[in-house]
Amino acid sequence: MAKPPRRATAAHAVVQRIRDGGGVMDHGGVIRRHELSDAEWEFVRPLLPESLRGRKRLDDRTVLNGIVWKFRTGTAWRDVPERYGPWATLHTRFRRWALDGTFERMLQAAQARADATGDIDWLVSIDSTVVRAHQHADASARNAAIAILRTLK
């Protein structure tokens, strides 16, 4: 199976950023974990692409709640509850949004809002560990010796 594109990492960050400070919400009389609150949905809704052609598709909020549920619980796509719609629809929409930059736009908007309110500390941590290679990984000495031997022939 092919490795997901690098943009998928932005999707994971968006899901985490949306859920930070979340909690539970009242969704039709039932309190459910791992779902977007009304305030979170109002923030994300304008950033989602609209489909103007074809048949009516599954509600974006339901799909996004299913995607959030999947990543918050760590389960496979096939194990997402049916209340969020068919798992294939969730996966397809996730891949489409990851490829077209929707999750990157969400992440940038969430970061901009958090930065404006002073909720982000832009501290950078640099890792200064040393990576060592095996002694035989450096072939320059061997290549130099071979070049010298060739000149002696």
Short mmCIF file of C-alpha atoms in Angstrom, two decimals:
data_model
loop_
_atom_site.label_atom_id
_atom_site.label_comp_id
_atom_site.label_asym_id
_atom_site.label_seq_id
_atom_site.Cartn_x
_atom_site.Cartn_y
_atom_site.Cartn_z
CA MET A 1 0.00 0.00 0.00
CA ALA A 2 1.33 3.41 -0.93
CA LYS A 3 2.40 5.80 1.79
CA PRO A 4 -0.06 8.70 2.25
CA PRO A 5 1.08 12.06 0.95
CA ARG A 6 2.87 14.42 3.30
CA ARG A 7 -0.24 16.57 3.44
CA ALA A 8 -1.93 13.94 5.56
CA THR A 9 0.19 15.11 8.48
CA ALA A 10 -1.51 18.49 8.29
CA ALA A 11 -4.81 16.67 8.48
CA HIS A 12 -3.75 14.92 11.66
CA ALA A 13 -2.60 18.23 13.13
CA VAL A 14 -5.91 19.88 12.22
CA VAL A 15 -7.89 17.12 13.87
CA GLN A 16 -5.77 17.46 17.00
CA ARG A 17 -5.99 21.27 16.97
CA ILE A 18 -9.76 21.17 16.53
CA ARG A 19 -10.11 18.75 19.41
CA ASP A 20 -7.82 20.65 21.80
CA GLY A 21 -10.12 22.40 24.17
CA GLY A 22 -13.07 20.39 22.87
CA GLY A 23 -15.06 18.22 25.18
CA VAL A 24 -18.48 16.75 24.73
CA MET A 25 -21.36 18.27 22.86
CA ASP A 26 -25.07 17.81 22.76
CA HIS A 27 -25.82 16.34 19.35
CA GLY A 28 -29.52 15.73 19.03
CA GLY A 29 -30.02 14.96 22.71
CA VAL A 30 -27.14 12.49 22.87
CA ILE A 31 -23.79 13.57 24.30
CA ARG A 32 -20.99 12.17 22.11
CA ARG A 33 -17.25 12.33 22.55
CA HIS A 34 -14.87 13.09 19.67
CA GLU A 35 -17.32 15.29 17.79
CA LEU A 36 -17.06 18.94 16.83
CA SER A 37 -18.85 21.47 18.98
CA ASP A 38 -21.03 24.09 17.32
CA ALA A 39 -18.27 26.71 17.74
CA GLU A 40 -15.66 24.40 16.22
CA TRP A 41 -17.97 23.60 13.31
CA GLU A 42 -18.64 27.29 12.64
CA PHE A 43 -14.88 27.88 12.53
CA VAL A 44 -14.20 24.98 10.13
CA ARG A 45 -17.25 25.17 7.85
CA PRO A 46 -16.12 28.09 5.63
CA LEU A 47 -12.79 26.34 5.02
CA LEU A 48 -14.35 23.21 3.50
CA PRO A 49 -14.73 22.97 -0.28
CA GLU A 50 -18.25 22.93 -1.70
CA SER A 51 -19.47 20.38 -4.19
CA LEU A 52 -21.73 22.09 -6.71
CA ARG A 53 -22.21 19.21 -9.11
CA GLY A 54 -23.44 15.65 -8.94
CA ARG A 55 -25.87 14.19 -6.48
CA LYS A 56 -26.30 15.47 -2.96
CA ARG A 57 -23.49 14.18 -0.81
CA LEU A 58 -23.29 13.25 2.85
CA ASP A 59 -23.24 16.23 5.21
CA ASP A 60 -19.72 17.64 5.69
CA ARG A 61 -20.16 17.94 9.46
CA THR A 62 -21.07 14.26 9.75
CA VAL A 63 -18.10 13.29 7.60
CA LEU A 64 -15.68 15.52 9.51
CA ASN A 65 -16.99 14.12 12.81
CA GLY A 66 -16.32 10.62 11.46
CA ILE A 67 -12.79 11.58 10.43
CA VAL A 68 -12.14 13.15 13.85
CA TRP A 69 -13.56 10.04 15.54
CA LYS A 70 -11.30 7.77 13.48
CA PHE A 71 -8.10 9.65 14.36
CA ARG A 72 -9.01 10.27 17.99
CA THR A 73 -9.72 6.59 18.61
CA GLY A 74 -6.98 5.20 16.36
CA THR A 75 -9.17 2.59 14.72
CA ALA A 76 -9.24 1.42 11.12
CA TRP A 77 -11.50 3.13 8.60
CA ARG A 78 -13.76 0.06 8.48
CA ASP A 79 -14.39 0.34 12.23
CA VAL A 80 -15.83 3.87 12.18
CA PRO A 81 -19.45 3.74 13.45
CA GLU A 82 -22.12 3.77 10.77
CA ARG A 83 -23.70 6.93 12.23
CA TYR A 84 -20.96 8.85 10.40
CA GLY A 85 -21.80 7.26 7.07
CA PRO A 86 -20.07 4.58 4.99
CA TRP A 87 -16.39 4.21 5.88
CA ALA A 88 -15.43 4.41 2.20
CA THR A 89 -17.10 7.83 1.95
CA LEU A 90 -15.16 9.05 5.00
CA HIS A 91 -11.88 7.73 3.61
CA THR A 92 -12.50 9.18 0.15
CA ARG A 93 -13.41 12.60 1.53
CA PHE A 94 -10.39 12.52 3.87
CA ARG A 95 -8.03 11.70 0.98
CA ARG A 96 -9.62 14.34 -1.25
CA TRP A 97 -9.35 17.03 1.42
CA ALA A 98 -5.78 15.98 2.24
CA LEU A 99 -4.73 16.20 -1.41
CA ASP A 100 -6.41 19.52 -2.21
CA GLY A 101 -4.96 21.30 0.82
CA THR A 102 -8.17 21.65 2.84
CA PHE A 103 -6.54 20.39 6.02
CA GLU A 104 -3.57 22.69 5.52
CA ARG A 105 -5.94 25.66 5.23
CA MET A 106 -7.69 24.54 8.42
CA LEU A 107 -4.37 24.23 10.25
CA GLN A 108 -3.19 27.66 9.05
CA ALA A 109 -6.49 29.27 10.09
CA ALA A 110 -6.39 27.58 13.52
CA GLN A 111 -2.77 28.65 14.02
CA ALA A 112 -3.52 32.22 12.93
CA ARG A 113 -6.45 32.46 15.33
CA ALA A 114 -4.42 30.96 18.19
CA ASP A 115 -1.49 33.26 17.41
CA ALA A 116 -3.76 36.31 17.38
CA THR A 117 -5.09 35.44 20.84
CA GLY A 118 -1.62 34.59 22.15
CA ASP A 119 -2.35 30.88 22.63
CA ILE A 120 0.70 29.72 20.64
CA ASP A 121 4.27 29.91 21.84
CA TRP A 122 6.46 29.68 18.73
CA LEU A 123 9.38 28.10 20.59
CA VAL A 124 11.60 26.00 18.32
CA SER A 125 13.48 23.00 19.65
CA ILE A 126 16.54 21.86 17.74
CA ASP A 127 17.87 18.34 18.14
CA SER A 128 21.66 18.29 18.12
CA THR A 129 22.24 14.56 18.31
CA VAL A 130 25.01 13.04 16.26
CA VAL A 131 24.29 10.38 13.70
CA ARG A 132 27.19 8.03 13.16
CA ALA A 133 27.70 5.74 10.24
CA HIS A 134 29.34 2.34 10.27
CA GLN A 135 33.04 2.41 9.41
CA HIS A 136 32.38 0.65 6.11
CA ALA A 137 29.71 3.15 5.11
CA ASP A 138 32.37 5.63 4.03
CA ALA A 139 33.75 4.22 0.81
CA SER A 140 35.96 7.20 -0.03
CA ALA A 141 39.16 5.57 1.31
CA ARG A 142 38.39 2.39 -0.62
CA ASN A 143 37.64 4.33 -3.79
CA ALA A 144 40.89 6.29 -3.43
CA ALA A 145 42.86 3.05 -3.01
CA ILE A 146 41.25 1.56 -6.11
CA ALA A 147 42.09 4.71 -8.10
CA ILE A 148 45.73 4.51 -6.99
CA LEU A 149 45.94 0.82 -7.93
CA ARG A 150 44.52 1.57 -11.39
CA THR A 151 47.19 4.19 -12.02
CA LEU A 152 49.94 1.70 -11.10
CA LYS A 153 48.86 -0.83 -13.76
#
